[in-house]
Structure formats: structure tokens, C-alpha cells
Coordinates of C-alpha atoms in Angstrom, one line a residue:
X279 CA -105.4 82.1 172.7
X280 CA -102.7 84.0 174.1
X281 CA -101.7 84.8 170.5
X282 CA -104.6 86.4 169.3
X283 CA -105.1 88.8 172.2
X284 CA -101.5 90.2 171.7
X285 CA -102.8 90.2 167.9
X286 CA -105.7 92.5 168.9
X287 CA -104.0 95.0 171.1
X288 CA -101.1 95.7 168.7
X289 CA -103.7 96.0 166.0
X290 CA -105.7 98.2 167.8
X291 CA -102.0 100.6 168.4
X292 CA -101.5 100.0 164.4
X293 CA -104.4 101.2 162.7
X294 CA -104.8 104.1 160.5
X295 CA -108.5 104.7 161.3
X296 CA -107.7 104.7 165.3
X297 CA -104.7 107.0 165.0
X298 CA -106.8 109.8 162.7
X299 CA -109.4 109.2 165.0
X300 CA -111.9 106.5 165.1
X301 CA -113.6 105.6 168.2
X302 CA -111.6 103.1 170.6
X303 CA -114.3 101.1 171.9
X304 CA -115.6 100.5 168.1
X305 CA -112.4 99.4 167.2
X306 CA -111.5 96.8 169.9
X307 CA -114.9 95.4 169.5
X308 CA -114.4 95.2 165.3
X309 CA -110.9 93.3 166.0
X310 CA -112.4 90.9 168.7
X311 CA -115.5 90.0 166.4
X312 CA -115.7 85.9 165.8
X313 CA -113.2 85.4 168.3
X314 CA -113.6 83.3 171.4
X315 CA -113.6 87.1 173.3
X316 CA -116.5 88.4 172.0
X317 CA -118.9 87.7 175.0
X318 CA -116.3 88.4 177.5
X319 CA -115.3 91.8 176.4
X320 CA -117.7 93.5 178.8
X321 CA -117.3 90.7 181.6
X322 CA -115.1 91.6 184.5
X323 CA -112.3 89.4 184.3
X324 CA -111.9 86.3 186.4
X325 CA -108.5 86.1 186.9
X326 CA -105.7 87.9 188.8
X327 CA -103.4 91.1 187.1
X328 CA -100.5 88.7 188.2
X329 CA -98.1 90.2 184.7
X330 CA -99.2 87.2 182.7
X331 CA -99.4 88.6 179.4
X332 CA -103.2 87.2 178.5
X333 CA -104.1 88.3 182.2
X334 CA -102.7 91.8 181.4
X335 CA -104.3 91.8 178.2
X336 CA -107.9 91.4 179.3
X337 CA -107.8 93.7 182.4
X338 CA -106.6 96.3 179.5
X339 CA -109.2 95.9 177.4
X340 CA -112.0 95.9 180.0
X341 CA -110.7 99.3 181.5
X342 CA -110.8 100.5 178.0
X343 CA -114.4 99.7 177.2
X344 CA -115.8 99.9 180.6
X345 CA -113.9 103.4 181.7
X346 CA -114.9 106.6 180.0
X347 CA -112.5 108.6 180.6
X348 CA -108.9 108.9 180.4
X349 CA -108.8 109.9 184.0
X350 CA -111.3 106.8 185.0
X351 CA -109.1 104.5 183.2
X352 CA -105.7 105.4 184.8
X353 CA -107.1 105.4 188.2
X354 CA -108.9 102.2 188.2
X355 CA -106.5 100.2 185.9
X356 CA -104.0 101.6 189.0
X357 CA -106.0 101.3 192.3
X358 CA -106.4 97.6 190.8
X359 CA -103.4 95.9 192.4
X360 CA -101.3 93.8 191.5
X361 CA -99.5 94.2 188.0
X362 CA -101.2 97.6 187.8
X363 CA -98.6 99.5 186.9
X364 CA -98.4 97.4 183.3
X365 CA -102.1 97.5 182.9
X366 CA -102.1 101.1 183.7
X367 CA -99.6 102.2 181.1
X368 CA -101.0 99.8 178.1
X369 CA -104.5 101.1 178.9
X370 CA -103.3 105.1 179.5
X371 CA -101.3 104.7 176.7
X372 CA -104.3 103.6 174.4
X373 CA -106.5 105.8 175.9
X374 CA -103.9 108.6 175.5
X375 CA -103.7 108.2 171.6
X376 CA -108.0 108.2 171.4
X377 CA -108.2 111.7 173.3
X378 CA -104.5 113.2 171.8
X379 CA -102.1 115.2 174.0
X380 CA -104.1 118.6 174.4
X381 CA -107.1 116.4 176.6
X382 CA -105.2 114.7 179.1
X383 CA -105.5 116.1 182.8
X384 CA -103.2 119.1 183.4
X385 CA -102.5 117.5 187.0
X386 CA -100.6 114.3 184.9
X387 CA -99.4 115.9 182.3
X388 CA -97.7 119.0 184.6
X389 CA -96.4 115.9 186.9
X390 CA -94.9 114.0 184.5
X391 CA -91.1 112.7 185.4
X392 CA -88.3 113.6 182.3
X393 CA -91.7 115.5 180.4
X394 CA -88.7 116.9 178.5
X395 CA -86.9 114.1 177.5
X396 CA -90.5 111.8 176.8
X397 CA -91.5 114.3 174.4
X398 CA -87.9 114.2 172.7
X399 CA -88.4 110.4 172.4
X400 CA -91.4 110.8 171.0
X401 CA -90.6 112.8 168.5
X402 CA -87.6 110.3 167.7
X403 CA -90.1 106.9 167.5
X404 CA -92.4 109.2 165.4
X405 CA -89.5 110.5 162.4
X406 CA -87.9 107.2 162.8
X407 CA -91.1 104.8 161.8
X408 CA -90.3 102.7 158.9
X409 CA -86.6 103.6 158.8
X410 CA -83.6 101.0 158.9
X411 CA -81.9 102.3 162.2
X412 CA -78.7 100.2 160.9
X413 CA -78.9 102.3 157.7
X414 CA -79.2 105.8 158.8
X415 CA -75.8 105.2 161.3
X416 CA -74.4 104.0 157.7
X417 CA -75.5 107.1 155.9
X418 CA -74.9 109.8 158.5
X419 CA -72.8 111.8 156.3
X420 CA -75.9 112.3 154.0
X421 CA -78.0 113.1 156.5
X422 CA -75.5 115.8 158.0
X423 CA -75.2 117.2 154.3
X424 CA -78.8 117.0 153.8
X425 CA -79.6 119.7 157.0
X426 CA -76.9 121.7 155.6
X427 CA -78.5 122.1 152.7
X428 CA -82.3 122.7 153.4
X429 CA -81.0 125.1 155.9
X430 CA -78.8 127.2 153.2
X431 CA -82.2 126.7 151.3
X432 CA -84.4 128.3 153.8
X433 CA -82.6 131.0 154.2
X434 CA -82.3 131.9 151.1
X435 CA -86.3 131.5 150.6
X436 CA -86.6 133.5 153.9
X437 CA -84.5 136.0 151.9
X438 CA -86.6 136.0 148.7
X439 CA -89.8 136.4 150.3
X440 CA -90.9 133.1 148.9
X441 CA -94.1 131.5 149.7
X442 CA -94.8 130.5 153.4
X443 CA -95.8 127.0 152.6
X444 CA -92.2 126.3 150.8
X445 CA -90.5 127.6 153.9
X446 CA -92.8 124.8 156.1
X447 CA -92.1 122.3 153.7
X448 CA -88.1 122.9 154.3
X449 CA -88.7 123.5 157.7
X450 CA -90.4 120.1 157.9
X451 CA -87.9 118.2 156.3
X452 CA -85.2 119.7 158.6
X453 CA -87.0 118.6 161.5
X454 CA -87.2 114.9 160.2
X455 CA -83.4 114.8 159.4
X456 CA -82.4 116.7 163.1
X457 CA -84.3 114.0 164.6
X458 CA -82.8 111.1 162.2
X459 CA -79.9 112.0 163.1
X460 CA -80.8 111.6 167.0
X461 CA -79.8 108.1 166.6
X462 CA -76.5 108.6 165.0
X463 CA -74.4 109.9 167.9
X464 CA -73.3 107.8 170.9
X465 CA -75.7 108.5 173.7
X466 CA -72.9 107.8 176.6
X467 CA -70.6 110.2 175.1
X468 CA -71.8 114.3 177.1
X469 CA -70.1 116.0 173.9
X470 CA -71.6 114.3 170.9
X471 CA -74.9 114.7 172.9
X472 CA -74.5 117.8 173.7
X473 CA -73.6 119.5 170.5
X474 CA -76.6 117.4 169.6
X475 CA -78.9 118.9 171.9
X476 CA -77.6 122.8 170.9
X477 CA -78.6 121.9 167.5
X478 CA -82.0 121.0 168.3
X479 CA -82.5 123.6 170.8
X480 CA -81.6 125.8 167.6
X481 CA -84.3 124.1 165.4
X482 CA -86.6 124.9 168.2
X483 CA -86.1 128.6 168.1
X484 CA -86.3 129.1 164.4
X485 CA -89.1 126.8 164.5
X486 CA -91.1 129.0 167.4
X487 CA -89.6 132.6 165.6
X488 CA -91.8 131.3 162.2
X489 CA -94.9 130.6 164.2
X490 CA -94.8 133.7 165.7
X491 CA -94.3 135.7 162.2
X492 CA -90.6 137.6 163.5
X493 CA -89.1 139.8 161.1
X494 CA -87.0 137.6 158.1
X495 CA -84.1 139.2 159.4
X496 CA -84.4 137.6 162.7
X497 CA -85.4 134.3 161.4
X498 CA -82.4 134.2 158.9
X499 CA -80.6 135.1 161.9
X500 CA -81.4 132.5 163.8
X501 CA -81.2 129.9 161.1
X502 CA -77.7 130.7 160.1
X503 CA -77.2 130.0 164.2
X504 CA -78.9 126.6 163.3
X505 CA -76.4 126.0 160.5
X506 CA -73.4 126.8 163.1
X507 CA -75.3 123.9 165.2
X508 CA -75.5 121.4 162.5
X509 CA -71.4 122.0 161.2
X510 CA -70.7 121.8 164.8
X511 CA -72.4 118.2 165.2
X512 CA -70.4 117.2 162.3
X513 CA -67.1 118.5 163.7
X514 CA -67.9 116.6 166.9
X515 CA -68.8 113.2 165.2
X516 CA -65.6 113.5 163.4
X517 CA -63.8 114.1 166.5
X518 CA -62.8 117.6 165.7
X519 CA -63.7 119.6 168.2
X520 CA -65.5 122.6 166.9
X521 CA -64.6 126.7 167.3
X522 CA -66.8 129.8 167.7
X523 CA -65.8 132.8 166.4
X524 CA -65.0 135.8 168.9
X525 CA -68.2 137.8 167.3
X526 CA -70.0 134.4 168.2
X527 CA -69.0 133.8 171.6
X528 CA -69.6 137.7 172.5
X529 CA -73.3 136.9 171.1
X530 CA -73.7 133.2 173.0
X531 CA -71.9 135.4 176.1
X532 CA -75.0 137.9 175.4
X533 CA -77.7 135.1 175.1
X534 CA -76.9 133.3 178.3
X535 CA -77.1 136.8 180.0
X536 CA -80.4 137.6 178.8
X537 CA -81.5 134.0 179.6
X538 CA -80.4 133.9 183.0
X539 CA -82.2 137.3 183.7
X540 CA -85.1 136.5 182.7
X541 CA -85.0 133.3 185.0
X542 CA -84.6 135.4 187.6

């Protein structure tokens, strides 16, 4: 019994159709069909949201199909009692995925504790799916050398004018490999996380500089920055520690300036 619930609800988070958009309530009631659940899925349940994992389950799944609303089913999977916090998150987090980022309440989502560093993590799970964690530690050097190259690449596309969908596609890939390589680097150690963070905070800019359509002298700019980033995070993992150039500094001196005044 207990097995097939879990079965359903990680289903339900698995499939392909759900994720691209099908319709929740459809969903849970195709993956509960000729099961012993299938007259209860409407029923309140008659049991207490004590943390027992079937218990859990079944208050999930009733806030999912009885709530219409993201919004309804936080607040009464919450106000419930009990294990409500557990409840809450499974059923937020399933009704999160049906209605996508953009629809949940502003009041939540502006609230949100470490918004910054939930969306980072998100970003990790999602480049990381399907990847041997083990393997990717074991092959940092390629990875490293891989982001060196697409970003020489870029550049050099940037330069020639080349068609914009070739720069996404390198810009893409870049992406995928900064964030594959977010699991390289010891997380207790401030420098390699750091140096890190400076690179992705590069990636970022470039990133938001194409969107917006700058000049290709500003973006190459920026992405020969990124490159700095990216040796840099090499230097560090190798225990080098890494150097800026006085020209460099002067402009980093000039960046924090600008950033601080505009803070202000």
C-alpha cells in the first residue's frame, strides 16, 4: 500500500507530459486508476498528518485535487496542523511545477528566504539531471577546458557577426558546463566558492548584455571578463592563487565604484 502511493507521487514529479504541461488533476487521477485509491481520491482523509509517509501522501494528494489554486493549496495544506509543513512543501511543490514560476503569488515569491541561492540550486539539479556526480569531480579538467573553449568560440562568433542562434547555442552550452562545474569545488572552502561565484556572476552579465542586444564590442568585452573568471577558477582549484593585471584591477576598482553608487 504504502509502496504504491510513494510510486504515484514520484511518478506524477517524473513525467514528461506533466512537466510540458498536462493538467495535474488528470494526471494523478490516470496514475491512481485500478488501484485501491481510486474511490478515495476525492474523500477527505481519515487519518491524522502525523509525518507518516502514506498519511503525508494522501493529505497531498487531496489538497491537490480538491484546491484550485496554488495559493488555496499552500494555505490549507498549512493551516492543517500537524505535519503541515511536509504536506505543504510536497503539495506547493507539485502545484508549483503545474502553474511555472511566472504564476505564483508575488507576496511568496518576494518573501522567499535564500531566493538567491534556491534559484542557484535549481539551476544546479536542473544541468545536473542524468549526470554521474562522481564522474564530473573526475573529469573537471575537461570541463574547465571545455568553458575555455566555447568562450574563445563565442567571441570570436560575436566578432564575425555570425548568426544569433549559434551564439545561443554556445552560450547554452557554457551555461550547462558553469553550472556542472558547481559541484566540483569544495563548498566549505570561501575561495574556491568564491572564484566560483565571480565566474557565474560573469556568465550572468554576458548572458543579460545578449538579451538586451549591446553593442559586440561590449559583449566581447564582457566575455573575455568571463574567460578571466573561468582561468581564475582553474588557478584556485589547483591551488594557485590567481593575479589580475593592474589595467584589470583599475577596471574591477571602476566597477565596484559604479556599483556602489548606484546602490545608493
Amino acid at each position: 500500500m504504502m509502496k504504491r502511493l510513494i510510486i504515484v507521487l514520484f511518478t506524477i514529479e517524473l513525467r514528461t507530459d506533466f512537466l510540458q504541461g498536462e493538467n495535474l488533476k488528470e494526471v494523478i487521477e490516470q496514475e491512481a486508476r485500478n488501484t485501491i485509491y481510486e474511490k478515495e481520491l476525492y474523500e477527505k482523509p481519515n487519518c491524522p498528518a502525523d509525518g507518516y509517509v502514506v498519511h503525508t501522501m494522501k493529505w497531498v494528494l487531496y489538497w491537490l485535487l480538491t484546491c484550485k489554486t496554488y495559493r488555496d493549496v499552500v494555505v490549507e495544506a498549512t493551516n492543517l496542523g500537524g505535519d503541515s509543513d511536509t504536506i505543504a512543501a510536497i503539495a506547493g511543490g507539485l502545484k508549483g511545477i503545474e502553474v511555472g514560476w511566472s504564476n505564483l503569488p508575488q507576496e511568496y515569491e518576494g518573501k522567499l528566504k535564500n531566493k538567491a541561492e534556491l534559484i542557484e540550486l535549481s539551476h544546479l539539479l536542473f544541468f545536473t539531471r542524468g549526470y554521474n556526480t562522481a564522474s564530473i569531480k573526475n573529469e573537471k579538467d575537461c570541463y574547465i577546458s571545455n568553458l575555455k573553449r566555447n568562450t574563445r568560440a563565442l567571441i570570436k562568433l560575436i566578432e564575425h557577426q555570425a548568426p544569433t542562434s549559434e551564439q545561443n547555442e554556445l552560450m547554452n552550452q557554457i551555461q550547462k558546463d558553469i553550472y556542472l562545474t558547481r559541484i566540483i569545488f569544495n563548498e566549505d572552502d570561501p575561495k574556491e566558492k568564491k572564484s566560483w561565484l565571480d565566474m557565474e556572476i560573469r556568465y550572468r552579465r554576458s548572458r543579460r548584455l545578449a538579451d538586451l542586444g549591446a553593442p559586440s564590442i561590449i559583449k566581447q568585452h564582457e566575455l573575455t571578463w568571463l574567460y578571466i573568471m573561468i582561468h581564475h577558477f582553474d588557478l584556485t582549484l589547483k591551488r594557485i592563487k590567481p593575479r589580475f593585471s593592474k589595467e584589470q584591477l583599475e577596471e574591477l576598482a571602476a566597477w565596484r565604484q559604479l556599483e556602489e553608487s548606484m546602490q545608493d
